[in-house]
PDB file of C-alpha atoms in Angstrom:
ATOM      1  CA  UNK V   1      -6.801  17.195 -47.094  1.00 54.00           C
ATOM      2  CA  UNK V   2      -5.055  19.927 -45.042  1.00 49.00           C
ATOM      3  CA  UNK V   3      -7.514  20.012 -41.913  1.00 50.00           C
ATOM      4  CA  UNK V   4      -6.958  15.685 -41.885  1.00 47.00           C
ATOM      5  CA  UNK V   5      -3.492  16.691 -41.598  1.00 46.00           C
ATOM      6  CA  UNK V   6      -3.311  19.170 -38.838  1.00 53.00           C
ATOM      7  CA  UNK V   7      -5.874  16.673 -36.543  1.00 46.00           C
ATOM      8  CA  UNK V   8      -3.300  13.615 -37.727  1.00 45.00           C
ATOM      9  CA  UNK V   9      -0.620  15.469 -36.341  1.00 46.00           C
ATOM     10  CA  UNK V  10      -2.447  16.651 -33.091  1.00 51.00           C
ATOM     11  CA  UNK V  11      -3.651  13.384 -32.680  1.00 49.00           C
ATOM     12  CA  UNK V  12       0.293  12.421 -32.641  1.00 44.00           C
ATOM     13  CA  UNK V  13       1.359  14.851 -30.421  1.00 47.00           C
ATOM     14  CA  UNK V  14      -1.021  14.145 -28.033  1.00 47.00           C
ATOM     15  CA  UNK V  15      -0.490  10.350 -27.831  1.00 49.00           C
ATOM     16  CA  UNK V  16       3.182  10.480 -27.484  1.00 48.00           C
ATOM     17  CA  UNK V  17       3.105  13.162 -24.645  1.00 49.00           C
ATOM     18  CA  UNK V  18       0.619  10.821 -23.092  1.00 48.00           C
ATOM     19  CA  UNK V  19       2.803   7.758 -23.771  1.00 48.00           C
ATOM     20  CA  UNK V  20       5.730   9.821 -22.542  1.00 47.00           C
ATOM     21  CA  UNK V  21       4.119  11.005 -19.409  1.00 46.00           C
ATOM     22  CA  UNK V  22       2.761   7.837 -18.706  1.00 51.00           C
ATOM     23  CA  UNK V  23       5.930   5.812 -18.990  1.00 51.00           C
ATOM     24  CA  UNK V  24       8.133   8.764 -17.052  1.00 49.00           C
ATOM     25  CA  UNK V  25       5.492   8.639 -14.144  1.00 52.00           C
ATOM     26  CA  UNK V  26       5.799   4.828 -13.968  1.00 54.00           C
ATOM     27  CA  UNK V  27       9.318   4.926 -14.050  1.00 52.00           C
ATOM     28  CA  UNK V  28       9.534   7.819 -11.067  1.00 53.00           C
ATOM     29  CA  UNK V  29       7.215   5.179  -8.628  1.00 57.00           C
ATOM     30  CA  UNK V  30       9.588   2.250  -9.535  1.00 58.00           C
ATOM     31  CA  UNK V  31      12.398   3.945  -8.003  1.00 68.00           C
ATOM     32  CA  UNK V  32      11.874   3.012  -4.510  1.00 78.00           C
ATOM     33  CA  UNK V  33      14.311   3.290  -1.534  1.00 83.00           C
ATOM     34  CA  UNK V  34      15.990   0.339  -0.935  1.00 90.00           C
ATOM     35  CA  UNK V  35      15.074  -2.267   2.030  1.00 88.00           C
ATOM     36  CA  UNK V  36      16.895  -1.442   5.326  1.00 88.00           C
ATOM     37  CA  UNK V  37      18.819  -3.949   6.880  1.00 88.00           C
ATOM     38  CA  UNK V  38      16.580  -4.087   9.992  1.00 92.00           C
ATOM     39  CA  UNK V  39      13.391  -4.506   7.946  1.00 94.00           C
ATOM     40  CA  UNK V  40      13.044  -8.592   8.894  1.00 95.00           C
ATOM     41  CA  UNK V  41      13.736  -7.452  12.457  1.00 97.00           C
ATOM     42  CA  UNK V  42      11.342  -4.824  12.341  1.00 97.00           C
ATOM     43  CA  UNK V  43       8.506  -7.300  11.487  1.00 97.00           C
ATOM     44  CA  UNK V  44       9.575  -9.724  13.995  1.00 97.00           C
ATOM     45  CA  UNK V  45       9.478  -6.881  16.778  1.00 98.00           C
ATOM     46  CA  UNK V  46       5.611  -6.155  15.331  1.00 97.00           C
ATOM     47  CA  UNK V  47       4.931  -9.541  15.751  1.00 97.00           C
ATOM     48  CA  UNK V  48       5.894 -10.405  19.404  1.00 98.00           C
ATOM     49  CA  UNK V  49       4.077  -7.208  19.984  1.00 98.00           C
ATOM     50  CA  UNK V  50       0.919  -8.344  18.581  1.00 97.00           C
ATOM     51  CA  UNK V  51       1.088 -11.308  20.627  1.00 97.00           C
ATOM     52  CA  UNK V  52       1.760  -9.839  23.602  1.00 97.00           C
ATOM     53  CA  UNK V  53      -0.703  -7.177  23.104  1.00 96.00           C
ATOM     54  CA  UNK V  54      -3.429  -9.005  20.838  1.00 96.00           C
ATOM     55  CA  UNK V  55      -5.869  -5.843  21.404  1.00 95.00           C
ATOM     56  CA  UNK V  56      -3.644  -2.898  20.969  1.00 96.00           C
ATOM     57  CA  UNK V  57      -3.327  -1.058  17.736  1.00 96.00           C
ATOM     58  CA  UNK V  58      -0.011  -0.527  16.664  1.00 96.00           C
ATOM     59  CA  UNK V  59       0.256   3.054  15.768  1.00 96.00           C
ATOM     60  CA  UNK V  60       3.887   4.006  15.497  1.00 96.00           C
ATOM     61  CA  UNK V  61       7.354   2.470  14.733  1.00 94.00           C
ATOM     62  CA  UNK V  62      10.854   3.445  15.111  1.00 96.00           C
ATOM     63  CA  UNK V  63      13.900   1.613  14.400  1.00 97.00           C
ATOM     64  CA  UNK V  64      16.086   2.728  17.557  1.00 97.00           C
ATOM     65  CA  UNK V  65      19.435   1.650  16.792  1.00 97.00           C
ATOM     66  CA  UNK V  66      21.645  -1.717  16.338  1.00 96.00           C
ATOM     67  CA  UNK V  67      24.554  -3.085  18.543  1.00 96.00           C
ATOM     68  CA  UNK V  68      26.797  -5.599  16.659  1.00 95.00           C
ATOM     69  CA  UNK V  69      28.983  -7.654  18.557  1.00 94.00           C
ATOM     70  CA  UNK V  70      31.461 -10.274  17.375  1.00 92.00           C
ATOM     71  CA  UNK V  71      29.175 -13.099  17.444  1.00 96.00           C
ATOM     72  CA  UNK V  72      25.758 -11.450  18.378  1.00 97.00           C
ATOM     73  CA  UNK V  73      23.745  -8.788  17.177  1.00 97.00           C
ATOM     74  CA  UNK V  74      20.762  -6.527  19.158  1.00 98.00           C
ATOM     75  CA  UNK V  75      18.361  -4.495  16.938  1.00 98.00           C
ATOM     76  CA  UNK V  76      16.331  -2.202  18.966  1.00 98.00           C
ATOM     77  CA  UNK V  77      13.089  -0.824  18.162  1.00 98.00           C
ATOM     78  CA  UNK V  78      10.463   1.342  19.974  1.00 97.00           C
ATOM     79  CA  UNK V  79       7.113   0.844  19.179  1.00 97.00           C
ATOM     80  CA  UNK V  80       3.854   3.013  20.212  1.00 97.00           C
ATOM     81  CA  UNK V  81       0.377   1.461  21.198  1.00 97.00           C
ATOM     82  CA  UNK V  82      -3.216   2.156  22.025  1.00 95.00           C
ATOM     83  CA  UNK V  83      -5.635  -0.077  23.804  1.00 94.00           C
ATOM     84  CA  UNK V  84      -8.682   1.512  24.234  1.00 91.00           C
ATOM     85  CA  UNK V  85      -8.302   4.823  25.987  1.00 89.00           C
ATOM     86  CA  UNK V  86      -4.596   4.407  26.833  1.00 92.00           C
ATOM     87  CA  UNK V  87      -1.326   4.702  24.730  1.00 94.00           C
ATOM     88  CA  UNK V  88       1.979   3.642  25.780  1.00 96.00           C
ATOM     89  CA  UNK V  89       5.450   2.619  24.278  1.00 97.00           C
ATOM     90  CA  UNK V  90       7.064  -1.064  23.937  1.00 97.00           C
ATOM     91  CA  UNK V  91      10.264  -1.260  23.529  1.00 98.00           C
ATOM     92  CA  UNK V  92      11.566  -4.472  21.725  1.00 98.00           C
ATOM     93  CA  UNK V  93      15.145  -5.431  21.876  1.00 98.00           C
ATOM     94  CA  UNK V  94      15.995  -8.540  19.717  1.00 98.00           C
ATOM     95  CA  UNK V  95      19.084 -10.661  20.300  1.00 98.00           C
ATOM     96  CA  UNK V  96      20.466 -13.036  17.469  1.00 98.00           C
ATOM     97  CA  UNK V  97      23.276 -14.774  16.236  1.00 97.00           C
ATOM     98  CA  UNK V  98      25.176 -12.776  13.651  1.00 95.00           C
ATOM     99  CA  UNK V  99      26.134 -15.770  11.548  1.00 95.00           C
ATOM    100  CA  UNK V 100      23.101 -17.528  11.753  1.00 96.00           C
ATOM    101  CA  UNK V 101      20.388 -15.235  12.499  1.00 96.00           C
ATOM    102  CA  UNK V 102      18.792 -17.574  15.107  1.00 97.00           C
ATOM    103  CA  UNK V 103      17.101 -15.553  17.298  1.00 97.00           C
ATOM    104  CA  UNK V 104      18.660 -15.956  21.078  1.00 98.00           C
ATOM    105  CA  UNK V 105      16.250 -13.655  22.731  1.00 98.00           C
ATOM    106  CA  UNK V 106      13.368 -11.252  22.619  1.00 98.00           C
ATOM    107  CA  UNK V 107      12.699  -8.693  25.364  1.00 98.00           C
ATOM    108  CA  UNK V 108       9.865  -6.336  25.545  1.00 98.00           C
ATOM    109  CA  UNK V 109       9.419  -3.451  27.916  1.00 97.00           C
ATOM    110  CA  UNK V 110       6.595  -0.951  28.471  1.00 95.00           C
ATOM    111  CA  UNK V 111       6.986   2.473  29.234  1.00 91.00           C
ATOM    112  CA  UNK V 112       4.443   5.251  29.447  1.00 80.00           C
ATOM    113  CA  UNK V 113       6.841   7.756  28.247  1.00 69.00           C
ATOM    114  CA  UNK V 114       7.379   9.382  24.897  1.00 57.00           C
TER     115      UNK V 114
END
C-alpha cells in the first residue's frame, strides 16, 4: 500500500509539472510583438517588387522610415533581391492619402549598392 501511495504521489507531481510547463510554454509563445504600423505597406512593397521582378527571390527586407505630411504619407522600404547570380537592391516608396489610405503612387528604384 505504501508503494502504491508513493507511485501515485510521484505520478501526480510529474503530471502537474508537465501541465504547468506545457501551459507556461504555450503562454510564452502566445506573447508576440505587436504588428508594426507599416506592415500593410511592406506587403504592398513586396507585391509590387515581385510584379516588376517575377524571376527574382527577395532575400532581405528593411523598412527605412515614414514621412507624414498633412494629407499624405510616404512609407520607404529597401528590398534585397537575387536573380540568377546577381544581387541588387530595390528602393520602394509608397505614397498614399493619410485619411483614406488610398495609394497615390508607388516608385521602385534599383540599386547595386548595399
